[in-house]
XYZ file of C-alpha atoms in Angstrom:
750
model
C 8.864 -41.727 6.356
C 5.622 -40.677 4.654
C 6.143 -39.296 1.111
C 4.214 -38.130 -1.932
C 4.659 -40.251 -5.001
C 4.752 -40.329 -8.773
C 1.358 -40.551 -10.434
C 0.710 -41.980 -13.865
C -0.653 -39.814 -16.685
C -3.926 -41.733 -16.512
C -4.825 -40.007 -13.261
C -3.119 -36.724 -13.876
C -6.426 -34.869 -14.268
C -8.077 -36.175 -11.155
C -8.238 -33.298 -8.660
C -11.652 -32.923 -7.146
C -13.253 -35.572 -4.949
C -16.214 -37.225 -6.636
C -17.578 -40.366 -4.982
C -18.978 -42.949 -7.400
C -21.947 -43.606 -5.103
C -23.543 -40.625 -3.448
C -23.691 -41.003 0.356
C -27.123 -40.517 1.883
C -27.114 -37.852 4.594
C -30.566 -38.650 5.983
C -30.551 -41.799 8.079
C -33.631 -43.979 7.543
C -35.450 -41.322 5.518
C -38.071 -43.910 4.587
C -38.888 -44.497 8.260
C -38.831 -48.265 7.993
C -36.125 -49.185 10.532
C -36.931 -46.932 13.460
C -33.487 -45.424 13.196
C -34.211 -41.954 12.046
C -33.200 -38.947 14.135
C -35.938 -36.456 13.352
C -37.145 -34.203 16.163
C -39.981 -31.771 16.783
C -40.087 -28.430 18.605
C -42.241 -27.980 21.703
C -45.901 -28.599 20.809
C -46.183 -31.131 17.996
C -45.613 -34.832 18.749
C -43.990 -37.147 16.209
C -45.550 -40.476 15.301
C -43.961 -43.124 13.079
C -46.553 -45.271 11.297
C -46.620 -47.378 8.149
C -43.212 -46.114 6.928
C -44.058 -42.488 7.450
C -43.280 -39.755 9.977
C -46.411 -37.892 10.940
C -47.243 -34.908 13.141
C -50.442 -33.256 14.304
C -50.027 -29.489 13.841
C -51.727 -26.803 15.875
C -53.412 -23.841 14.214
C -52.049 -20.276 14.208
C -48.808 -18.942 15.570
C -45.693 -17.873 13.657
C -44.407 -20.061 10.825
C -41.425 -20.990 12.969
C -43.475 -21.829 16.049
C -43.832 -25.488 15.044
C -40.796 -27.211 13.511
C -39.914 -30.708 12.455
C -36.234 -31.256 11.613
C -33.142 -33.389 11.519
C -29.581 -32.398 12.549
C -26.106 -33.628 11.790
C -25.853 -32.723 8.121
C -22.291 -32.079 7.052
C -22.254 -30.108 3.797
C -19.219 -29.152 1.737
C -19.258 -25.584 0.395
C -19.404 -25.558 -3.410
C -20.976 -29.023 -3.673
C -24.385 -29.431 -5.320
C -26.937 -31.427 -3.293
C -30.319 -32.977 -4.177
C -33.043 -32.854 -1.581
C -36.137 -34.904 -2.200
C -39.111 -35.827 0.026
C -42.803 -36.610 -0.149
C -45.262 -34.609 1.991
C -48.899 -35.481 2.639
C -50.928 -32.723 4.306
C -54.543 -32.694 5.401
C -55.833 -30.123 4.747
C -53.612 -29.215 1.754
C -51.238 -26.372 2.497
C -47.921 -24.768 1.563
C -44.936 -25.842 3.687
C -41.606 -23.928 4.109
C -38.523 -26.191 3.888
C -35.062 -24.916 4.925
C -31.584 -26.313 4.977
C -29.857 -24.046 7.502
C -26.961 -23.665 9.900
C -27.610 -25.870 12.979
C -26.899 -23.037 15.470
C -27.564 -19.371 16.017
C -27.994 -17.348 13.722
C -29.551 -20.240 11.808
C -28.376 -18.892 8.449
C -30.223 -20.460 5.518
C -28.163 -22.507 3.093
C -31.235 -23.085 0.942
C -34.955 -22.436 1.474
C -37.996 -23.493 -0.550
C -41.767 -23.652 -0.381
C -43.568 -26.837 -1.426
C -47.246 -27.868 -1.657
C -48.458 -30.576 0.694
C -51.484 -32.434 -0.642
C -53.663 -35.144 0.981
C -52.269 -37.872 -1.347
C -48.598 -36.982 -0.728
C -46.877 -34.531 -3.011
C -43.295 -35.395 -4.165
C -40.712 -32.589 -3.917
C -37.206 -32.511 -5.301
C -34.737 -29.674 -5.621
C -31.006 -29.123 -6.059
C -28.993 -26.467 -4.264
C -25.422 -25.389 -3.673
C -23.923 -25.546 -0.175
C -22.311 -22.262 0.807
C -21.502 -22.748 4.504
C -18.932 -25.040 6.133
C -20.930 -25.298 9.380
C -22.992 -28.299 10.457
C -26.501 -27.995 8.948
C -30.021 -29.173 9.694
C -33.102 -29.788 7.573
C -36.208 -28.164 9.003
C -39.859 -27.876 7.987
C -41.661 -24.820 9.369
C -45.225 -25.900 10.159
C -46.735 -23.034 12.122
C -48.880 -20.176 10.883
C -51.625 -22.281 9.265
C -54.825 -24.101 10.309
C -54.494 -27.268 12.360
C -53.993 -30.488 10.490
C -51.916 -33.559 9.968
C -48.656 -33.744 7.988
C -46.705 -36.955 7.071
C -43.287 -37.259 5.562
C -41.740 -40.099 3.544
C -38.833 -40.773 1.213
C -36.695 -37.998 2.693
C -33.292 -37.949 1.010
C -30.314 -35.594 0.827
C -27.346 -36.599 -1.357
C -24.430 -34.857 -3.086
C -24.899 -34.997 -6.856
C -21.203 -35.053 -7.601
C -21.324 -31.633 -9.226
C -19.408 -28.652 -7.838
C -19.759 -24.979 -8.329
C -17.131 -22.941 -10.222
C -16.065 -21.267 -7.008
C -15.470 -24.649 -5.373
C -13.028 -25.554 -8.123
C -10.681 -22.645 -7.245
C -8.403 -24.912 -5.269
C -7.659 -26.984 -8.392
C -6.629 -24.071 -10.571
C -2.950 -23.935 -9.441
C -0.252 -26.584 -9.455
C -1.284 -29.911 -7.992
C 1.717 -29.795 -5.701
C 1.626 -26.883 -3.241
C 4.854 -25.770 -1.549
C 6.270 -22.910 0.440
C 7.305 -20.836 -2.558
C 10.042 -19.087 -0.541
C 11.580 -22.283 0.773
C 12.493 -24.508 3.676
C 15.151 -24.556 6.421
C 17.886 -27.142 6.020
C 17.175 -28.615 9.437
C 13.463 -27.916 9.525
C 10.292 -29.599 8.318
C 9.839 -29.799 4.574
C 6.344 -30.743 3.505
C 4.133 -30.176 0.513
C 0.473 -30.724 -0.145
C -0.876 -32.539 -3.208
C -4.408 -31.797 -4.357
C -5.447 -35.071 -5.953
C -8.429 -37.425 -5.674
C -6.193 -40.440 -5.423
C -6.574 -42.853 -2.518
C -3.210 -44.620 -2.622
C 0.161 -43.069 -1.755
C 1.803 -41.271 -4.724
C 5.474 -41.527 -5.673
C 7.333 -38.172 -5.911
C 10.823 -36.981 -6.757
C 12.810 -33.973 -5.512
C 14.758 -32.270 -8.320
C 17.469 -29.691 -7.994
C 17.861 -26.552 -10.179
C 19.335 -28.673 -12.993
C 16.406 -31.120 -12.753
C 18.638 -33.824 -11.324
C 16.814 -36.268 -8.989
C 18.196 -35.728 -5.481
C 15.448 -37.358 -3.451
C 12.278 -39.366 -3.671
C 9.503 -40.750 -1.507
C 5.817 -41.496 -1.160
C 2.961 -39.304 -0.030
C 0.630 -39.940 2.872
C -3.028 -39.620 1.982
C -4.588 -37.046 4.328
C -8.220 -37.070 3.169
C -10.707 -34.439 2.325
C -9.960 -30.977 3.642
C -13.235 -29.095 4.091
C -11.452 -25.762 4.365
C -10.016 -26.245 0.861
C -12.825 -28.354 -0.658
C -10.394 -30.953 -2.013
C -8.848 -34.342 -1.358
C -5.287 -33.997 -0.216
C -2.025 -35.891 0.308
C 1.113 -34.723 2.153
C 4.656 -35.250 1.028
C 7.358 -35.134 3.596
C 10.959 -34.626 2.395
C 12.370 -33.274 5.690
C 15.346 -35.619 5.628
C 16.841 -33.778 2.608
C 19.138 -31.048 4.040
C 21.275 -29.684 1.213
C 21.041 -25.933 0.791
C 20.349 -24.552 -2.637
C 17.927 -22.763 -4.934
C 15.614 -23.899 -7.693
C 14.415 -27.101 -6.139
C 11.003 -28.567 -7.080
C 8.870 -31.625 -6.483
C 7.567 -33.634 -9.419
C 5.218 -36.548 -9.841
C 4.520 -37.700 -13.351
C 3.277 -34.608 -15.227
C 2.813 -32.672 -11.976
C 5.416 -30.228 -10.794
C 5.574 -27.788 -7.894
C 6.780 -24.205 -7.984
C 10.518 -23.886 -7.469
C 11.759 -23.122 -3.955
C 15.019 -22.770 -1.992
C 16.432 -24.687 0.973
C 18.626 -22.723 3.320
C 18.905 -20.956 6.639
C 18.831 -17.307 5.524
C 15.480 -17.291 3.777
C 13.812 -14.864 6.123
C 16.556 -12.228 6.307
C 15.207 -10.310 3.344
C 11.577 -10.689 4.457
C 12.464 -9.226 7.855
C 13.847 -6.117 6.122
C 10.943 -5.803 3.664
C 8.189 -6.356 6.233
C 9.695 -3.654 8.486
C 10.518 -1.316 5.669
C 6.854 -1.550 4.525
C 5.879 0.868 7.343
C 7.876 3.847 5.968
C 5.662 4.445 2.858
C 2.655 3.870 5.107
C 3.563 6.924 7.185
C 1.345 9.970 7.411
C 2.604 13.553 7.611
C 5.979 13.030 5.909
C 7.265 13.150 2.370
C 8.116 9.642 1.110
C 11.395 9.854 -0.732
C 12.340 7.941 -3.843
C 15.900 7.425 -2.659
C 14.553 5.433 0.318
C 11.270 3.792 -0.712
C 11.904 3.598 -4.442
C 10.825 5.892 -7.281
C 7.376 4.294 -7.628
C 6.511 5.084 -4.010
C 7.706 8.628 -3.834
C 4.916 11.050 -2.813
C 4.190 14.259 -1.048
C 3.451 14.282 2.638
C -0.185 13.398 3.371
C -2.522 15.288 5.671
C -0.313 18.241 6.490
C -2.750 20.968 5.423
C -1.554 21.619 1.892
C -4.566 22.102 -0.425
C -6.694 20.270 -1.293
C -5.807 18.339 1.758
C -7.192 19.729 5.081
C -4.543 18.046 7.141
C -4.212 16.581 10.637
C -2.448 19.525 12.266
C -5.614 21.081 13.780
C -8.404 18.516 13.811
C -11.699 19.168 15.514
C -13.950 16.708 17.227
C -16.800 15.134 15.341
C -19.780 17.510 15.602
C -22.651 16.451 13.425
C -25.757 14.354 13.278
C -23.460 11.335 13.300
C -21.902 12.447 16.587
C -25.422 12.753 18.069
C -26.305 9.253 16.822
C -23.034 7.706 18.061
C -22.389 9.529 21.333
C -25.550 11.348 22.303
C -24.126 14.694 21.359
C -20.565 14.443 22.656
C -18.128 16.877 21.166
C -15.187 19.076 22.308
C -14.047 22.679 21.960
C -10.364 22.055 21.192
C -8.467 21.034 18.063
C -5.507 18.686 18.164
C -2.380 18.270 16.076
C -2.584 14.512 15.383
C -0.189 14.500 12.461
C 2.163 11.626 11.899
C 1.577 7.984 12.599
C 0.743 5.286 10.104
C -2.230 5.096 7.846
C -4.051 2.072 9.221
C -4.813 0.130 6.075
C -6.024 0.929 2.524
C -7.725 4.161 3.588
C -6.401 7.306 5.237
C -7.718 6.689 8.731
C -5.556 6.359 11.819
C -6.817 4.295 14.760
C -5.409 4.138 18.276
C -6.321 0.483 18.964
C -4.719 -0.957 15.837
C -1.816 1.518 16.003
C -1.055 0.586 19.600
C -0.877 -3.129 18.937
C 1.088 -2.669 15.747
C 3.725 -0.511 17.448
C 3.725 -2.969 20.363
C 4.539 -5.893 18.059
C 7.467 -3.990 16.513
C 8.697 -3.174 20.018
C 8.207 -6.842 20.982
C 10.324 -7.945 17.997
C 13.076 -5.639 19.264
C 12.789 -6.926 22.817
C 12.756 -10.482 21.676
C 15.864 -9.881 19.620
C 17.559 -8.233 22.576
C 16.700 -10.959 25.122
C 16.498 -14.170 23.176
C 18.692 -13.656 20.047
C 22.227 -12.431 20.780
C 23.418 -9.866 18.227
C 20.209 -9.918 16.250
C 20.176 -7.399 13.396
C 16.706 -6.328 14.574
C 18.423 -4.557 17.518
C 20.678 -2.463 15.264
C 20.638 0.709 13.267
C 20.853 0.300 9.503
C 18.427 -2.670 9.139
C 15.549 -1.169 7.147
C 14.826 1.479 4.532
C 13.879 4.542 6.573
C 15.084 8.158 6.660
C 16.397 7.706 10.194
C 18.834 5.035 8.992
C 22.279 5.776 10.375
C 21.198 7.875 13.367
C 22.526 5.358 15.915
C 19.086 4.200 16.980
C 17.838 0.726 16.106
C 15.668 1.149 13.025
C 12.766 -0.779 14.471
C 12.610 1.662 17.424
C 12.672 4.572 14.995
C 9.721 3.132 13.170
C 7.782 2.390 16.344
C 8.471 5.913 17.575
C 6.738 7.374 14.496
C 3.524 5.802 15.668
C 4.128 6.373 19.402
C 4.468 10.091 18.869
C 1.085 10.133 17.049
C -0.559 8.130 19.820
C 0.607 10.629 22.421
C -0.890 13.432 20.322
C -4.263 11.621 20.421
C -4.559 12.238 24.175
C -7.133 14.693 25.513
C -5.242 17.763 26.755
C -5.028 18.743 30.416
C -7.874 20.964 31.511
C -10.387 19.481 29.094
C -13.155 17.061 30.009
C -11.796 13.486 29.856
C -8.198 14.722 30.158
C -5.720 11.882 29.697
C -8.104 9.739 27.687
C -7.154 8.889 24.114
C -9.301 9.580 21.068
C -10.316 6.379 19.465
C -9.482 7.465 15.897
C -9.114 10.233 13.372
C -10.274 9.945 9.794
C -12.259 11.565 6.988
C -15.913 12.274 7.745
C -17.029 10.640 4.480
C -15.553 7.665 2.607
C -13.201 8.118 -0.299
C -12.363 5.544 -2.950
C -9.192 4.500 -4.793
C -7.184 5.875 -6.471
C -6.388 8.758 -4.110
C -2.973 9.829 -2.778
C -2.988 10.944 0.881
C -1.951 14.459 -0.162
C -4.927 14.713 -2.493
C -7.577 13.722 0.064
C -9.943 16.716 0.143
C -12.272 15.463 2.934
C -12.593 17.102 6.324
C -11.072 15.146 9.215
C -12.516 14.586 12.629
C -11.499 13.243 16.032
C -13.856 10.635 17.421
C -14.745 10.294 21.057
C -12.081 8.928 23.375
C -12.534 5.342 24.460
C -11.426 3.297 27.396
C -10.044 0.662 25.042
C -7.879 3.134 23.155
C -6.660 4.805 26.376
C -5.624 1.474 27.937
C -3.956 0.335 24.714
C -1.910 3.514 24.674
C -1.118 3.107 28.334
C 0.208 -0.381 27.496
C 2.352 0.509 24.483
C 3.656 3.660 26.092
C 4.803 1.662 29.135
C 6.350 -0.907 26.872
C 8.111 1.833 24.892
C 9.382 3.432 28.051
C 11.078 0.185 29.019
C 12.716 -0.305 25.622
C 13.732 3.283 24.932
C 15.247 3.685 28.438
C 18.784 2.959 27.310
C 18.443 4.520 23.865
C 16.686 7.773 24.686
C 15.995 8.369 28.420
C 14.104 11.619 27.746
C 11.632 10.004 25.364
C 11.383 7.042 27.743
C 10.342 9.343 30.604
C 7.732 11.037 28.340
C 6.278 7.632 27.521
C 6.091 6.427 31.115
C 4.418 9.668 32.251
C 1.878 9.311 29.404
C 1.284 5.645 30.304
C 0.548 6.538 33.916
C -1.727 9.393 32.941
C -3.673 7.177 30.533
C -3.924 4.417 33.129
C -5.462 6.855 35.618
C -7.835 8.343 33.072
C -9.012 4.954 31.919
C -9.695 3.807 35.500
C -11.653 7.026 36.013
C -13.739 6.300 32.874
C -13.943 2.508 32.802
C -16.890 2.157 30.409
C -16.418 4.655 27.605
C -16.890 2.173 24.803
C -16.400 2.637 21.088
C -19.782 2.032 19.436
C -20.707 0.387 16.169
C -22.009 2.797 13.517
C -23.851 2.513 10.230
C -20.509 2.201 8.447
C -21.018 5.344 6.392
C -18.790 7.658 8.395
C -15.552 7.583 6.410
C -13.657 5.057 8.549
C -13.817 1.757 10.330
C -15.598 1.542 13.673
C -13.162 -0.671 15.586
C -15.968 -1.089 18.091
C -15.228 -3.025 21.251
C -17.738 -3.834 24.009
C -15.271 -5.409 26.427
C -12.198 -3.749 27.930
C -11.055 -6.362 30.463
C -8.329 -7.539 28.041
C -7.070 -3.980 27.483
C -6.927 -3.447 31.193
C -4.986 -6.682 31.546
C -2.465 -5.626 28.845
C -1.966 -2.156 30.278
C -1.428 -3.562 33.779
C 1.046 -6.107 32.303
C 3.223 -3.510 30.554
C 3.157 -1.113 33.463
C 4.180 -3.908 35.832
C 6.999 -5.098 33.483
C 8.336 -1.569 33.181
C 7.976 -0.302 36.755
C 7.915 -3.493 38.870
C 5.079 -1.821 40.871
C 3.134 -4.539 42.741
C -0.049 -2.465 42.433
C -0.205 -3.355 38.751
C 0.590 -6.998 39.492
C -2.353 -7.084 41.888
C -4.648 -5.823 39.192
C -3.469 -8.757 37.055
C -3.992 -11.238 39.868
C -7.529 -9.949 40.398
C -8.420 -10.193 36.715
C -10.458 -13.230 35.460
C -7.903 -13.358 32.662
C -5.056 -14.200 35.055
C -5.800 -17.917 34.988
C -8.041 -18.008 31.895
C -7.254 -19.743 28.620
C -6.513 -16.594 26.541
C -4.784 -18.236 23.522
C -7.194 -19.778 21.033
C -6.235 -21.587 17.794
C -8.898 -19.444 16.152
C -6.590 -16.516 16.683
C -4.394 -16.040 19.764
C -4.908 -12.258 19.811
C -5.713 -9.256 17.684
C -6.609 -5.583 18.296
C -9.896 -6.528 19.850
C -8.592 -9.230 22.093
C -5.158 -8.339 23.490
C -5.080 -10.541 26.563
C -3.155 -13.227 24.675
C -0.438 -10.747 23.747
C -0.200 -9.697 27.380
C 0.113 -13.337 28.412
C 3.102 -13.780 26.099
C 4.734 -10.602 27.376
C 4.385 -11.768 30.995
C 5.717 -15.206 30.179
C 8.720 -13.848 28.198
C 9.742 -10.900 30.286
C 8.134 -11.289 33.721
C 11.424 -12.114 35.431
C 10.318 -10.346 38.608
C 7.270 -12.490 39.149
C 7.302 -14.939 42.006
C 8.512 -18.296 40.781
C 5.191 -20.040 41.139
C 3.359 -17.353 39.257
C 5.904 -17.177 36.439
C 5.711 -20.956 36.147
C 1.938 -20.800 35.942
C 2.002 -18.302 33.074
C 4.888 -20.067 31.374
C 3.011 -23.391 31.492
C -0.114 -21.756 30.106
C 1.818 -20.593 27.043
C 3.426 -23.961 26.564
C 0.118 -25.804 26.880
C -1.472 -23.509 24.332
C 1.436 -24.003 21.944
C 1.267 -27.808 22.276
C -2.414 -27.543 21.472
C -1.570 -25.474 18.384
C 0.899 -28.132 17.312
C -1.781 -30.818 17.662
C -4.039 -28.747 15.453
C -1.296 -28.264 12.895
C -0.661 -31.989 12.725
C -4.197 -32.621 11.486
C -4.093 -29.878 8.823
C -3.076 -31.077 5.310
C -1.638 -27.641 4.541
C 0.351 -27.451 7.804
C -1.328 -24.287 9.019
C -1.659 -23.187 12.638
C -5.272 -22.010 12.621
C -8.634 -23.531 13.614
C -11.422 -20.946 13.650
C -14.845 -21.757 15.021
C -16.852 -23.665 12.481
C -13.754 -23.469 10.244
C -15.053 -20.160 8.884
C -12.061 -18.063 8.005
C -12.119 -14.632 9.670
C -11.342 -11.193 8.307
C -7.565 -10.934 8.461
C -7.142 -14.715 8.658
C -3.503 -14.481 7.599
C -2.539 -12.240 10.540
C -4.438 -14.565 12.899
C -2.249 -17.407 11.679
C 0.850 -15.254 12.230
C -0.238 -14.392 15.808
C -0.591 -18.148 16.435
C 2.913 -18.672 15.039
C 4.052 -16.099 17.533
C 2.645 -18.265 20.315
C 4.816 -21.118 19.007
C 7.807 -18.760 18.841
C 7.299 -17.768 22.471
C 7.051 -21.385 23.515
C 10.347 -22.078 21.739
C 11.970 -19.124 23.535
C 10.612 -20.272 26.871
C 11.544 -23.964 26.510
C 14.089 -24.439 23.724
C 11.973 -27.353 22.399
C 12.604 -27.679 18.704
C 9.072 -28.921 18.012
C 7.849 -25.373 18.638
C 10.439 -23.933 16.205
C 9.543 -26.556 13.629
C 5.827 -25.703 14.048
C 6.548 -22.013 13.529
C 8.582 -22.768 10.385
C 5.897 -25.024 8.922
C 3.154 -22.572 9.857
C 4.724 -20.052 7.366
C 4.254 -22.628 4.552
C 0.623 -21.627 4.264
C 1.360 -17.883 4.157
C 3.982 -18.384 1.471
C 2.164 -20.662 -0.925
C 1.235 -24.042 0.534
C -2.453 -23.292 0.530
C -5.592 -23.917 -1.418
C -4.961 -20.825 -3.625
C -1.354 -21.837 -4.429
C -0.554 -18.202 -3.664
C 2.132 -16.527 -1.555
C 0.233 -13.909 0.388
C 3.273 -11.611 0.647
C 3.882 -9.327 -2.273
C 7.222 -9.896 -3.978
C 7.698 -13.361 -2.557
C 7.143 -16.656 -4.379
C 6.014 -17.506 -7.939
C 2.542 -16.046 -7.499
C 1.743 -13.279 -5.028
C -0.989 -10.623 -4.714
C -0.359 -7.220 -6.307
C -3.748 -5.578 -6.115
C -4.360 -5.278 -2.413
C -6.943 -2.711 -1.411
C -5.289 0.687 -1.049
C -6.092 4.281 -1.973
C -2.515 4.935 -3.191
C -1.029 1.578 -4.080
C -3.750 1.529 -6.725
C -2.095 0.454 -9.974
C -5.186 -1.610 -10.876
C -7.169 1.606 -11.011
C -4.469 4.044 -12.187
C -1.412 2.746 -14.101
C 0.511 5.789 -12.876
C 0.346 4.511 -9.327
C 2.305 1.542 -7.957
C 1.250 -1.805 -6.690
C 1.820 -2.400 -2.982
C 5.525 -2.616 -2.020
C 7.365 -5.870 -1.483
C 6.663 -7.288 1.890
C 2.954 -6.374 1.879
C 0.759 -9.032 3.510
C -2.729 -9.531 2.125
C -5.455 -10.016 4.701
C -6.320 -13.486 3.466
C -9.421 -15.613 2.880
C -12.581 -14.360 4.568
C -15.711 -16.556 4.841
C -17.867 -13.465 5.462
C -18.627 -11.582 2.273
C -18.288 -7.878 3.066
C -17.419 -6.526 -0.402
C -19.030 -6.731 -3.791
C -16.195 -8.798 -5.323
C -16.820 -11.561 -2.780
C -20.593 -11.356 -3.155
C -20.439 -11.601 -6.893
C -17.628 -14.096 -7.431
C -16.971 -16.195 -4.329
C -20.344 -17.741 -3.510
C -19.823 -21.337 -2.590
C -16.095 -20.925 -1.951
C -14.350 -23.327 0.455
C -12.974 -21.214 3.327
C -9.364 -21.227 2.105
C -10.491 -20.079 -1.315
C -12.628 -17.145 -0.241
C -10.047 -14.726 -1.535
C -9.612 -12.459 -4.587
C -6.575 -10.392 -5.581
C -8.722 -7.385 -6.494
C -8.401 -3.820 -5.266
C -12.070 -3.759 -4.380
C -11.928 -7.022 -2.388
C -11.136 -5.240 0.843
C -12.680 -8.101 2.866
C -9.881 -10.489 1.893
C -7.237 -8.384 0.146
C -6.515 -5.292 2.191
C -3.185 -4.331 3.677
C -2.977 -3.174 7.289
C -0.398 -2.119 9.918
C -1.704 -4.684 12.387
C -1.147 -7.411 9.734
C 2.393 -6.420 8.706
C 3.536 -5.969 12.290
C 3.194 -9.696 13.127
C 4.725 -10.521 9.769
C 7.751 -8.448 10.746
C 7.878 -10.197 14.136
C 7.678 -13.717 12.668
C 10.186 -12.975 9.939
C 12.588 -11.644 12.477
C 12.068 -14.691 14.758
C 12.659 -17.170 11.938
C 15.680 -15.226 10.698
C 17.295 -15.524 14.130
C 16.027 -18.732 15.801
C 18.106 -21.898 15.544
């Protein structure tokens, strides 16, 4: 067994990696051994002579038309680097020097201008690395008169210094754990952040601080996504249920956690109950949601609110810019549904997938978990509680009814298509209750993506409501077929990208092959009609790898979700085809496990370039859902163990030492971006309710908080619990829906 171990006080302050001797990143930068790897763009020819690298430059052109560079530079975000070189230029000239991303879009990490003189000018500068991608050093030599340039003494080394942002991973406890806890028969691992090369002794203490286990860590090296050296402690063999456990090593101690098999029961309830106060068009009652969350109905036309009961189509300069003048003559009642995220917008594409994942949690409970509470009435905190209908179906129906209202009415142009979204025509800011929103609302042009998404979730709903409410089931199936026909008649009505000033998110999508695949999947599963199956067989996605460790699926890429649905519920497929799809899911899940085994924090996520995406936490959850599907399909415990360990990151075993679910763990966010859960801005308003998932670290800085405070952050630390940090700290229906699914799976699966 590999275990973390006790550390002596003498090394208790050693967290960040800091090599005693800086490693040189430029091979043979003195050009003495003939082992350098410099290259030149088309045009100039490199010559190596007398310990220098020289090039004859041509006159004119753009500055980037002639380049000399070297690739293969691995920089760690937050580290300070020193670049030095000597440049001789005849005639003398200014030369642009860049350290940049080694692939499109060639983002600059640092850029400088230096003078090249005939006798060789020395140049030295320090800079902070901000990107986790592989970098290159380039000299831009075009745009000047012809001449000769020679390089010598080229060096790039880490100074050992780190930026303040890069130190964020060392600010919490050295020992990072799942702050909720671990299953008695599941994996139990923790991550130590310590620049110690040898294994470390550790002890497991119970609630009375009695030693109940011990072991040694396994050094796991530098984690570029966290910016720190790590070790992993494995105490999986300990299987005694209880609360108040913690790991200790010398002066280091983890947060306390539980061990047991009912840890996710409460999270299932809270994650599902989260949707009720997110509802539009209904009073939120204190007796159900809690006194702090009671509010008037939003967007029902009570002043100053203009309501969603008779919303016109967008008809403005923005409509001309977006759609070439499209508008409509009707108004629609699009009340109800869920507010998408921290604003008051409602979007068909995110709403459809969110409702679908709640429905999927119900179907999974019905098919793969006998007597699961998720299939019953009385599970969550909603006004429909006690009506005899499973609560999760009641909640999904609230959104389904809204989505049906978003359809273009019969007799109008584009009849049967679904409006992409409805929201304010100008942005609002927190704090603002939904009932106090004074802005006009508008329907945006229907899109093929939204229409196919609604066809998919309506068909899925028809299947699952058939026994509970046949009348509603029939309505859903009729709507699904109508939307399918309309989308096929309008196959390229895409949602465009805007200037971002229009009061809501774009949710633009330039490819609808995945939406077509999902809609055909659900219609086939519900009707058994071979015509839909033939659409699937003809799709390039039928045999494609649709499940990526960078995010198996989300609202923009739904083919992976369709793949899971086919694998789990396609019992009518021919045996060979069902086996094909089943094996594709199992292969993807095994790949996810192999990724997880190399991650010191046990996460199931490997984005391209290790740049964390917007909503990274929900992408991890979707990947966990792939593991859950593999377990349901195969019964192999490794998939269940992978899903269990994958939640460690979400619940505290991460570089921020933060549980990303409000109300869970020792430290959790409470200032997620929201107009009405805006306690940070107005003490009279509440923080987000328990069970709210924060979006998670985001390597792309889209808000001012990130731009001002997170420069140089390692990917896992590009997060701030601030109401204005919407890029990393927003709440969203399509983030809490997979949380509810995963919590329900983990509460049931054994």
